């Protein structure tokens, strides 16, 4: 038998952290993105300007006597320029969401997370907040020094000025967001006169606080941990998807050096290990470690690396947008682009085109009014004066245009059936009206039971007609 001392396992106790507290998660170091300039940085700002001009400008546009874009939840009407949509038009929203999803799949299959890097509100507002931070606190080194300095009057002043700018911008963003759901001019008057309703105040503050928190503090944490797109994006990637890639074959072994050093003679790669690509990354990753789910394909590391390559008189493209196949097989840009039109991309494009054309055609052929017919279920039928049997119906006529319209109602399906109520009704623009319609027939003219009938409603102005099925009940 072996000695118990030699067979026993050595147990190493885990020493508690100082103070008796052991953190369960790794502390996240604050990221101080460095400013850079270049092709992708310029395109990011182009997209920021476009998206923000649209977001902040559209609510102020007028269409006739109303706001051009207004999602009026209180009246259940959505005004989109010349289009008026109702809850019954939910199918259009479904189609738009499907088109948006397909577009996201298409862009991802072609060039990775383009949406994240150039148009996502989180990325856009983070970049705007960073711009304000740079203007007030200075560049990356100045911000690091400021955060590391002792608290004093100067630090309090600078930090207060930055947060005041952030909060002001966030409140304006919340006000604009609410302007899509409540007429923005009336909303502005309510703010000036200090008579905002509690709900309006809540939503302005809520959306403003979300902007302030997400873009000012959470930043890359939203992209890393809260955004689901980062988690399933790999399912839409393949070896011919354009991604931000580090050319390891060309760059390694990396080493710092002066411009006078002959890298090839020394057996060194083109990467000088300056870490600029890491310092400019808004999510703080090192692209030289390979593709990571945190990468938002903003291309800032490409701009930073190209600027260093220019200074070192090396060829650009050590970090670049290319495909895994293109990198492995040393394809030219032309060869990489040729491989983009692969079956997956063509299928996404065809489906996207068909759905878009279908949506446009459906909206173009959309009727100018809607009709719903409901029988009075309280009384199936009743005998009235003159020896006639009467059924009562309620017609809901919805005028989806922005012009007043008159309608004529008629009924067919049973010989001798007549209308004992008004046959013409007027409906106000973008409004609906409930009208009572009484149908009568001589008692005994048809057998007892239910009989199919057809209501026909004609718009007198446009001559457009809509028919709706219903039944006439003849009592025993």
Short mmCIF file of C-alpha atoms in Angstrom, two decimals:
data_model
loop_
_atom_site.label_atom_id
_atom_site.label_comp_id
_atom_site.label_asym_id
_atom_site.label_seq_id
_atom_site.Cartn_x
_atom_site.Cartn_y
_atom_site.Cartn_z
CA UNK A 1 0.00 0.00 0.00
CA UNK A 2 1.29 3.43 -0.95
CA UNK A 3 1.99 5.93 1.72
CA UNK A 4 -1.08 8.08 2.38
CA UNK A 5 1.11 11.18 2.37
CA UNK A 6 2.22 10.54 -1.22
CA UNK A 7 -1.26 9.76 -2.55
CA UNK A 8 -3.18 12.60 -0.92
CA UNK A 9 -3.97 15.60 -3.14
CA UNK A 10 -2.56 18.94 -2.27
CA UNK A 11 -5.28 21.48 -1.46
CA UNK A 12 -4.47 25.13 -2.20
CA UNK A 13 -6.80 27.45 -0.29
CA UNK A 14 -8.20 30.48 -2.14
CA UNK A 15 -7.20 33.57 -0.27
CA UNK A 16 -9.97 36.11 0.10
CA UNK A 17 -9.55 39.49 -1.51
CA UNK A 18 -8.46 42.39 0.69
CA UNK A 19 -11.39 43.61 2.75
CA UNK A 20 -13.15 40.24 2.52
CA UNK A 21 -14.88 41.04 -0.83
CA UNK A 22 -14.33 38.86 -3.89
CA UNK A 23 -15.69 40.36 -7.17
CA UNK A 24 -17.65 37.98 -9.38
CA UNK A 25 -16.98 39.86 -12.61
CA UNK A 26 -13.93 41.45 -14.15
CA UNK A 27 -13.89 45.22 -13.79
CA UNK A 28 -14.39 46.98 -17.11
CA UNK A 29 -11.72 49.56 -17.84
CA UNK A 30 -13.03 52.80 -19.31
CA UNK A 31 -12.35 53.20 -23.01
CA UNK A 32 -10.96 56.50 -24.26
CA UNK A 33 -11.31 56.34 -28.06
CA UNK A 34 -8.67 58.30 -29.91
CA UNK A 35 -9.74 60.61 -32.71
CA UNK A 36 -8.68 59.72 -36.23
CA UNK A 37 -9.30 60.88 -39.79
CA UNK A 38 -9.75 59.05 -43.03
CA UNK A 39 -12.17 57.54 -45.52
CA UNK A 40 -14.33 55.56 -43.09
CA UNK A 41 -14.34 58.29 -40.46
CA UNK A 42 -15.67 60.72 -43.08
CA UNK A 43 -18.36 58.28 -44.17
CA UNK A 44 -19.41 57.79 -40.55
CA UNK A 45 -19.98 61.51 -40.22
CA UNK A 46 -21.83 61.64 -43.54
CA UNK A 47 -24.23 59.00 -42.20
CA UNK A 48 -24.50 60.81 -38.86
CA UNK A 49 -25.49 64.03 -40.62
CA UNK A 50 -28.00 62.26 -42.87
CA UNK A 51 -29.68 60.28 -40.08
CA UNK A 52 -29.85 63.23 -37.69
CA UNK A 53 -31.13 65.71 -40.29
CA UNK A 54 -33.90 63.21 -41.08
CA UNK A 55 -34.66 62.46 -37.41
CA UNK A 56 -34.70 66.06 -36.17
CA UNK A 57 -36.10 67.62 -39.35
CA UNK A 58 -38.99 65.39 -40.41
CA UNK A 59 -41.35 66.26 -37.48
CA UNK A 60 -41.21 69.95 -38.50
CA UNK A 61 -42.32 69.30 -42.08
CA UNK A 62 -45.90 70.22 -42.97
CA UNK A 63 -48.25 68.41 -45.34
CA UNK A 64 -51.13 70.70 -46.06
CA UNK A 65 -52.52 71.80 -42.71
CA UNK A 66 -51.03 68.97 -40.66
CA UNK A 67 -47.69 67.54 -39.67
CA UNK A 68 -46.20 65.46 -42.49
CA UNK A 69 -45.12 62.57 -40.25
CA UNK A 70 -47.32 61.96 -37.23
CA UNK A 71 -48.02 58.65 -35.51
CA UNK A 72 -51.11 59.81 -33.65
CA UNK A 73 -51.84 57.03 -31.17
CA UNK A 74 -54.68 58.92 -29.48
CA UNK A 75 -56.77 58.96 -32.68
CA UNK A 76 -55.37 55.67 -34.03
CA UNK A 77 -54.14 57.34 -37.22
CA UNK A 78 -50.66 57.30 -38.69
CA UNK A 79 -49.92 60.16 -41.08
CA UNK A 80 -46.94 59.57 -43.37
CA UNK A 81 -46.87 62.48 -45.79
CA UNK A 82 -49.84 61.86 -48.13
CA UNK A 83 -50.63 58.46 -46.64
CA UNK A 84 -53.08 57.89 -43.78
CA UNK A 85 -52.91 54.48 -42.10
CA UNK A 86 -55.26 52.93 -39.55
CA UNK A 87 -54.96 49.96 -37.17
CA UNK A 88 -56.58 47.84 -39.89
CA UNK A 89 -53.48 48.52 -42.01
CA UNK A 90 -51.21 46.61 -39.64
CA UNK A 91 -50.20 44.35 -42.54
CA UNK A 92 -48.17 47.21 -44.01
CA UNK A 93 -46.17 47.50 -40.80
CA UNK A 94 -45.50 43.77 -40.88
CA UNK A 95 -44.25 43.98 -44.48
CA UNK A 96 -42.02 46.96 -43.63
CA UNK A 97 -40.48 45.04 -40.72
CA UNK A 98 -39.86 42.03 -42.97
CA UNK A 99 -38.22 44.31 -45.56
CA UNK A 100 -36.03 45.84 -42.84
CA UNK A 101 -34.98 42.39 -41.62
CA UNK A 102 -34.16 41.22 -45.15
CA UNK A 103 -32.17 44.40 -45.78
CA UNK A 104 -30.21 43.74 -42.58
CA UNK A 105 -29.53 40.15 -43.70
CA UNK A 106 -28.43 41.38 -47.14
CA UNK A 107 -26.07 44.07 -45.82
CA UNK A 108 -24.61 41.64 -43.29
CA UNK A 109 -24.02 38.95 -45.90
CA UNK A 110 -22.28 41.48 -48.15
CA UNK A 111 -20.25 43.58 -45.72
CA UNK A 112 -20.79 42.49 -42.13
CA UNK A 113 -22.09 44.91 -39.51
CA UNK A 114 -22.39 48.01 -41.71
CA UNK A 115 -25.58 48.99 -39.88
CA UNK A 116 -23.80 48.89 -36.52
CA UNK A 117 -20.82 50.91 -37.66
CA UNK A 118 -22.53 53.62 -39.66
CA UNK A 119 -26.27 53.96 -38.90
CA UNK A 120 -27.18 52.32 -35.60
CA UNK A 121 -28.54 54.96 -33.16
CA UNK A 122 -26.24 53.64 -30.43
CA UNK A 123 -23.16 54.17 -32.62
CA UNK A 124 -24.41 57.48 -33.98
CA UNK A 125 -25.21 59.03 -30.60
CA UNK A 126 -22.04 57.65 -29.01
CA UNK A 127 -20.01 59.38 -31.72
CA UNK A 128 -21.91 62.64 -31.17
CA UNK A 129 -21.35 62.45 -27.41
CA UNK A 130 -17.66 61.67 -27.98
CA UNK A 131 -17.39 64.73 -30.22
CA UNK A 132 -18.81 66.92 -27.45
CA UNK A 133 -16.48 65.25 -24.96
CA UNK A 134 -13.43 65.99 -27.13
CA UNK A 135 -14.46 69.61 -27.62
CA UNK A 136 -14.85 70.18 -23.87
CA UNK A 137 -12.28 67.85 -22.26
CA UNK A 138 -9.69 67.57 -25.02
CA UNK A 139 -8.09 64.68 -26.86
CA UNK A 140 -7.55 61.16 -25.53
CA UNK A 141 -4.48 62.00 -23.45
CA UNK A 142 -6.16 65.07 -21.94
CA UNK A 143 -9.25 63.05 -20.96
CA UNK A 144 -7.13 60.37 -19.30
CA UNK A 145 -5.19 63.02 -17.35
CA UNK A 146 -8.41 64.75 -16.32
CA UNK A 147 -10.00 61.55 -15.01
CA UNK A 148 -6.80 60.68 -13.17
CA UNK A 149 -6.42 64.09 -11.55
CA UNK A 150 -7.68 65.03 -8.12
CA UNK A 151 -11.13 66.49 -7.79
CA UNK A 152 -11.07 70.28 -7.83
CA UNK A 153 -12.78 73.39 -9.15
CA UNK A 154 -11.34 73.03 -12.65
CA UNK A 155 -12.34 69.37 -12.94
CA UNK A 156 -15.81 70.12 -11.57
CA UNK A 157 -16.26 72.93 -14.10
CA UNK A 158 -15.17 70.85 -17.10
CA UNK A 159 -17.19 67.79 -16.09
CA UNK A 160 -20.28 69.91 -15.33
CA UNK A 161 -20.01 71.64 -18.71
CA UNK A 162 -19.77 68.29 -20.50
CA UNK A 163 -22.75 66.78 -18.70
CA UNK A 164 -24.78 69.94 -19.25
CA UNK A 165 -24.15 69.62 -22.99
CA UNK A 166 -25.02 65.92 -22.89
CA UNK A 167 -28.23 66.47 -20.93
CA UNK A 168 -29.35 69.38 -23.13
CA UNK A 169 -28.83 67.33 -26.27
CA UNK A 170 -30.59 64.32 -24.71
CA UNK A 171 -33.64 66.35 -23.68
CA UNK A 172 -33.85 67.83 -27.18
CA UNK A 173 -33.66 64.30 -28.57
CA UNK A 174 -36.49 63.17 -26.25
CA UNK A 175 -38.56 66.18 -27.31
CA UNK A 176 -38.03 65.34 -30.99
CA UNK A 177 -38.87 61.69 -30.44
CA UNK A 178 -42.16 62.61 -28.78
CA UNK A 179 -42.81 65.00 -31.69
CA UNK A 180 -43.44 61.95 -33.89
CA UNK A 181 -46.38 60.95 -31.67
CA UNK A 182 -47.72 64.35 -30.61
CA UNK A 183 -47.83 67.44 -32.90
CA UNK A 184 -44.40 68.96 -32.35
CA UNK A 185 -45.48 72.60 -32.69
CA UNK A 186 -48.18 72.15 -30.07
CA UNK A 187 -45.65 70.32 -27.94
CA UNK A 188 -43.23 73.24 -28.17
CA UNK A 189 -46.00 75.68 -27.18
CA UNK A 190 -46.82 73.48 -24.19
CA UNK A 191 -43.18 73.56 -23.08
CA UNK A 192 -42.96 77.35 -23.46
CA UNK A 193 -46.19 77.82 -21.50
CA UNK A 194 -45.20 75.16 -18.93
CA UNK A 195 -48.33 73.08 -19.39
CA UNK A 196 -46.96 69.70 -20.50
CA UNK A 197 -49.11 66.75 -19.51
CA UNK A 198 -47.59 64.19 -17.11
CA UNK A 199 -47.28 61.58 -19.87
CA UNK A 200 -45.57 64.00 -22.25
CA UNK A 201 -43.13 64.97 -19.51
CA UNK A 202 -42.49 61.31 -18.72
CA UNK A 203 -41.69 60.29 -22.30
CA UNK A 204 -39.43 63.27 -22.98
CA UNK A 205 -37.48 62.53 -19.79
CA UNK A 206 -37.50 58.77 -20.39
CA UNK A 207 -36.14 58.93 -23.92
CA UNK A 208 -33.74 61.72 -22.94
CA UNK A 209 -32.45 59.64 -20.01
CA UNK A 210 -32.04 56.61 -22.29
CA UNK A 211 -29.98 58.68 -24.75
CA UNK A 212 -27.90 60.20 -21.94
CA UNK A 213 -27.23 56.84 -20.30
CA UNK A 214 -26.60 54.75 -23.42
CA UNK A 215 -24.44 57.24 -25.34
CA UNK A 216 -22.76 58.87 -22.36
CA UNK A 217 -22.01 55.94 -20.06
CA UNK A 218 -22.90 52.48 -21.38
CA UNK A 219 -21.54 53.06 -24.89
CA UNK A 220 -19.68 49.92 -26.01
CA UNK A 221 -21.36 47.85 -23.26
CA UNK A 222 -24.62 48.07 -25.22
CA UNK A 223 -22.90 46.64 -28.31
CA UNK A 224 -21.08 43.95 -26.33
CA UNK A 225 -23.74 42.73 -23.91
CA UNK A 226 -27.17 44.19 -24.69
CA UNK A 227 -27.48 44.10 -28.50
CA UNK A 228 -28.70 40.68 -29.74
CA UNK A 229 -27.42 41.36 -33.25
CA UNK A 230 -23.82 40.89 -32.07
CA UNK A 231 -24.70 37.38 -30.93
CA UNK A 232 -26.30 35.98 -34.08
CA UNK A 233 -24.39 37.93 -36.73
CA UNK A 234 -22.00 35.02 -37.30
CA UNK A 235 -24.90 32.98 -38.69
CA UNK A 236 -25.10 35.45 -41.60
CA UNK A 237 -21.34 35.57 -42.27
CA UNK A 238 -19.48 33.31 -44.67
CA UNK A 239 -15.97 33.26 -46.13
CA UNK A 240 -16.97 35.80 -48.81
CA UNK A 241 -18.38 38.42 -46.42
CA UNK A 242 -16.45 41.69 -46.29
CA UNK A 243 -15.09 42.16 -42.78
CA UNK A 244 -12.42 44.27 -41.11
CA UNK A 245 -9.36 42.04 -41.21
CA UNK A 246 -5.74 42.23 -40.09
CA UNK A 247 -3.29 40.73 -42.58
CA UNK A 248 -1.31 38.59 -40.16
CA UNK A 249 0.93 37.16 -42.86
CA UNK A 250 2.10 40.63 -43.79
CA UNK A 251 2.09 42.20 -40.33
CA UNK A 252 3.85 39.57 -38.20
CA UNK A 253 6.19 39.50 -36.43
CA UNK A 254 5.25 42.95 -35.17
CA UNK A 255 7.77 45.24 -33.56
CA UNK A 256 8.33 48.91 -32.86
CA UNK A 257 10.98 50.59 -35.04
CA UNK A 258 12.09 53.83 -36.61
CA UNK A 259 11.47 54.73 -40.23
CA UNK A 260 15.10 54.04 -41.10
CA UNK A 261 14.91 50.34 -40.19
CA UNK A 262 14.63 47.94 -43.13
CA UNK A 263 11.84 45.63 -41.92
CA UNK A 264 12.44 42.91 -44.51
CA UNK A 265 16.16 42.80 -43.77
CA UNK A 266 15.43 42.51 -40.06
CA UNK A 267 12.78 39.83 -40.64
CA UNK A 268 9.97 42.01 -39.29
CA UNK A 269 6.38 42.42 -40.43
CA UNK A 270 4.79 45.75 -41.38
CA UNK A 271 2.98 46.14 -38.03
CA UNK A 272 5.01 48.48 -35.82
CA UNK A 273 2.89 47.64 -32.75
CA UNK A 274 1.83 51.27 -32.24
CA UNK A 275 -1.62 50.23 -30.89
CA UNK A 276 -3.34 53.06 -32.80
CA UNK A 277 -5.84 50.53 -34.15
CA UNK A 278 -6.78 49.65 -30.55
CA UNK A 279 -6.86 53.25 -29.33
CA UNK A 280 -9.33 54.42 -32.02
CA UNK A 281 -11.66 51.41 -31.63
CA UNK A 282 -14.95 52.52 -30.01
CA UNK A 283 -15.42 49.07 -28.43
CA UNK A 284 -11.79 48.69 -27.34
CA UNK A 285 -10.87 45.47 -29.16
CA UNK A 286 -7.60 44.55 -30.86
CA UNK A 287 -8.45 43.58 -34.42
CA UNK A 288 -5.03 41.91 -34.71
CA UNK A 289 -6.40 39.08 -32.57
CA UNK A 290 -8.83 38.16 -35.36
CA UNK A 291 -12.52 38.73 -35.98
CA UNK A 292 -14.45 39.24 -32.73
CA UNK A 293 -18.18 39.53 -32.17
CA UNK A 294 -17.69 42.95 -30.55
CA UNK A 295 -16.39 44.45 -33.83
CA UNK A 296 -18.97 46.85 -35.30
CA UNK A 297 -17.20 47.22 -38.70
CA UNK A 298 -16.83 50.98 -38.36
CA UNK A 299 -13.47 50.94 -40.18
CA UNK A 300 -11.76 53.40 -37.81
CA UNK A 301 -8.89 50.96 -37.25
CA UNK A 302 -8.43 50.86 -41.03
CA UNK A 303 -8.07 54.66 -41.14
CA UNK A 304 -5.67 54.64 -38.17
CA UNK A 305 -3.49 51.88 -39.62
CA UNK A 306 -3.42 53.48 -43.08
CA UNK A 307 -2.22 56.76 -41.57
CA UNK A 308 0.68 54.91 -39.86
CA UNK A 309 1.51 53.01 -43.05
CA UNK A 310 1.70 56.34 -44.89
CA UNK A 311 4.12 57.72 -42.29
CA UNK A 312 6.29 54.59 -42.48
CA UNK A 313 6.15 54.59 -46.33
CA UNK A 314 4.60 51.09 -46.27
CA UNK A 315 1.72 50.00 -48.54
CA UNK A 316 -1.76 50.63 -47.18
CA UNK A 317 -4.12 47.79 -46.32
CA UNK A 318 -2.42 46.04 -43.42
CA UNK A 319 -5.87 46.33 -41.83
CA UNK A 320 -8.61 46.49 -44.45
CA UNK A 321 -12.08 45.41 -45.49
CA UNK A 322 -11.70 42.09 -47.25
CA UNK A 323 -13.01 38.52 -47.08
CA UNK A 324 -11.49 35.48 -45.45
CA UNK A 325 -11.15 33.82 -48.86
CA UNK A 326 -9.64 36.98 -50.32
CA UNK A 327 -7.08 37.19 -47.51
CA UNK A 328 -6.16 33.49 -47.65
CA UNK A 329 -5.88 33.34 -51.44
CA UNK A 330 -4.38 36.81 -51.92
CA UNK A 331 -7.18 38.04 -54.17
CA UNK A 332 -7.22 41.50 -55.67
CA UNK A 333 -10.01 43.97 -54.84
CA UNK A 334 -11.66 43.16 -58.16
CA UNK A 335 -11.67 39.43 -57.40
CA UNK A 336 -13.11 40.06 -53.92
CA UNK A 337 -15.94 42.19 -55.34
CA UNK A 338 -16.71 39.56 -57.98
CA UNK A 339 -17.37 36.99 -55.24
CA UNK A 340 -19.94 39.24 -53.53
CA UNK A 341 -22.67 38.26 -56.01
CA UNK A 342 -23.10 34.75 -54.65
CA UNK A 343 -26.38 32.77 -54.32
CA UNK A 344 -27.18 33.97 -50.79
CA UNK A 345 -26.83 37.62 -51.76
CA UNK A 346 -28.87 37.15 -54.94
CA UNK A 347 -31.69 35.41 -53.04
CA UNK A 348 -31.81 38.15 -50.39
CA UNK A 349 -31.79 40.81 -53.12
CA UNK A 350 -34.59 39.15 -55.09
CA UNK A 351 -36.80 38.73 -52.01
CA UNK A 352 -36.12 42.31 -50.96
CA UNK A 353 -36.99 43.64 -54.40
CA UNK A 354 -40.20 41.59 -54.65
CA UNK A 355 -41.42 42.63 -51.21
CA UNK A 356 -40.60 46.29 -51.86
CA UNK A 357 -42.43 46.28 -55.19
CA UNK A 358 -45.36 44.46 -53.59
CA UNK A 359 -45.57 47.05 -50.81
CA UNK A 360 -45.49 49.95 -53.27
CA UNK A 361 -48.10 48.30 -55.52
CA UNK A 362 -50.35 47.51 -52.56
CA UNK A 363 -50.21 51.10 -51.30
CA UNK A 364 -50.87 52.43 -54.81
CA UNK A 365 -53.95 50.19 -55.23
CA UNK A 366 -55.17 50.76 -51.68
CA UNK A 367 -58.88 51.72 -51.68
CA UNK A 368 -59.77 55.28 -50.74
CA UNK A 369 -62.24 54.08 -48.10
CA UNK A 370 -63.02 51.03 -46.00
CA UNK A 371 -66.35 49.44 -45.07
CA UNK A 372 -67.21 47.08 -42.22
CA UNK A 373 -70.73 45.63 -41.87
CA UNK A 374 -72.09 44.40 -38.53
CA UNK A 375 -75.56 43.02 -37.94
CA UNK A 376 -77.51 44.11 -34.90
CA UNK A 377 -77.17 40.93 -32.87
CA UNK A 378 -79.54 42.14 -30.17
CA UNK A 379 -82.52 41.57 -32.49
CA UNK A 380 -82.18 38.95 -35.21
CA UNK A 381 -85.23 40.28 -37.07
CA UNK A 382 -88.48 42.03 -36.23
CA UNK A 383 -91.91 42.51 -37.71
CA UNK A 384 -92.68 46.18 -38.48
CA UNK A 385 -95.76 48.03 -39.77
CA UNK A 386 -96.87 47.19 -43.26
CA UNK A 387 -96.36 43.47 -42.72
CA UNK A 388 -92.63 43.60 -43.35
CA UNK A 389 -89.67 41.92 -41.69
CA UNK A 390 -86.75 44.19 -40.80
CA UNK A 391 -83.06 43.55 -40.13
CA UNK A 392 -80.81 46.33 -38.79
CA UNK A 393 -77.12 46.72 -39.61
CA UNK A 394 -74.32 49.05 -38.67
CA UNK A 395 -71.95 50.15 -41.40
CA UNK A 396 -68.59 51.63 -40.42
CA UNK A 397 -67.34 53.73 -43.31
CA UNK A 398 -63.72 54.92 -43.00
CA UNK A 399 -62.57 57.69 -45.28
CA UNK A 400 -58.80 57.20 -45.62
CA UNK A 401 -58.33 60.24 -47.84
CA UNK A 402 -57.92 63.81 -46.68
CA UNK A 403 -60.93 65.12 -48.59
CA UNK A 404 -64.57 65.10 -47.57
CA UNK A 405 -66.49 62.39 -49.40
CA UNK A 406 -70.13 61.33 -49.90
CA UNK A 407 -71.12 57.66 -50.17
CA UNK A 408 -74.20 55.84 -51.49
CA UNK A 409 -75.24 52.48 -50.01
CA UNK A 410 -77.24 49.87 -51.91
CA UNK A 411 -78.01 46.18 -51.30
CA UNK A 412 -78.60 43.17 -53.56
CA UNK A 413 -79.12 39.44 -53.12
CA UNK A 414 -82.85 39.05 -52.44
CA UNK A 415 -85.69 40.10 -54.73
CA UNK A 416 -87.95 42.62 -53.05
CA UNK A 417 -85.39 43.64 -50.42
CA UNK A 418 -85.39 47.41 -49.87
CA UNK A 419 -83.63 49.97 -47.68
CA UNK A 420 -85.87 51.74 -45.18
CA UNK A 421 -83.16 54.19 -44.09
CA UNK A 422 -80.99 56.87 -45.69
CA UNK A 423 -78.86 55.68 -48.57
CA UNK A 424 -76.33 58.53 -48.76
CA UNK A 425 -73.86 59.57 -46.09
CA UNK A 426 -70.99 62.03 -45.81
CA UNK A 427 -67.73 61.27 -44.02
CA UNK A 428 -65.19 63.91 -43.01
CA UNK A 429 -61.55 63.73 -44.20
CA UNK A 430 -59.44 61.01 -42.56
CA UNK A 431 -62.37 60.06 -40.38
CA UNK A 432 -64.88 57.30 -39.86
CA UNK A 433 -68.62 57.19 -39.36
CA UNK A 434 -71.04 54.60 -38.02
CA UNK A 435 -74.35 54.58 -39.90
CA UNK A 436 -77.46 52.52 -39.17
CA UNK A 437 -79.01 50.77 -42.17
CA UNK A 438 -82.45 49.16 -42.07
CA UNK A 439 -83.42 46.47 -44.61
CA UNK A 440 -87.04 45.35 -45.07
CA UNK A 441 -88.88 42.70 -47.05
CA UNK A 442 -92.48 41.51 -47.12
CA UNK A 443 -93.22 38.82 -44.56
CA UNK A 444 -93.22 35.41 -46.24
CA UNK A 445 -91.49 36.65 -49.41
CA UNK A 446 -88.63 34.21 -48.77
CA UNK A 447 -88.32 31.08 -46.71
CA UNK A 448 -87.32 31.33 -43.06
CA UNK A 449 -83.61 31.20 -42.15
CA UNK A 450 -80.57 33.11 -43.32
CA UNK A 451 -80.06 34.47 -46.83
CA UNK A 452 -76.81 35.90 -48.24
CA UNK A 453 -76.92 39.55 -49.30
CA UNK A 454 -74.35 42.00 -50.64
CA UNK A 455 -73.86 45.61 -49.54
CA UNK A 456 -72.37 47.93 -52.12
CA UNK A 457 -70.90 51.29 -51.05
CA UNK A 458 -69.97 53.78 -53.77
CA UNK A 459 -67.89 56.94 -53.32
CA UNK A 460 -69.81 59.56 -55.28
CA UNK A 461 -66.70 61.64 -55.94
CA UNK A 462 -64.30 58.98 -57.18
CA UNK A 463 -66.89 56.37 -58.26
CA UNK A 464 -64.91 53.75 -56.39
CA UNK A 465 -67.01 50.86 -55.09
CA UNK A 466 -66.59 48.35 -52.27
CA UNK A 467 -68.82 45.34 -51.66
CA UNK A 468 -69.29 43.49 -48.37
CA UNK A 469 -71.08 40.24 -47.70
CA UNK A 470 -73.68 39.80 -44.96
CA UNK A 471 -76.87 37.85 -44.26
CA UNK A 472 -80.57 38.65 -43.95
CA UNK A 473 -82.48 36.65 -41.36
CA UNK A 474 -86.10 35.76 -41.98
CA UNK A 475 -87.92 34.67 -38.85
CA UNK A 476 -90.23 31.66 -38.78
#
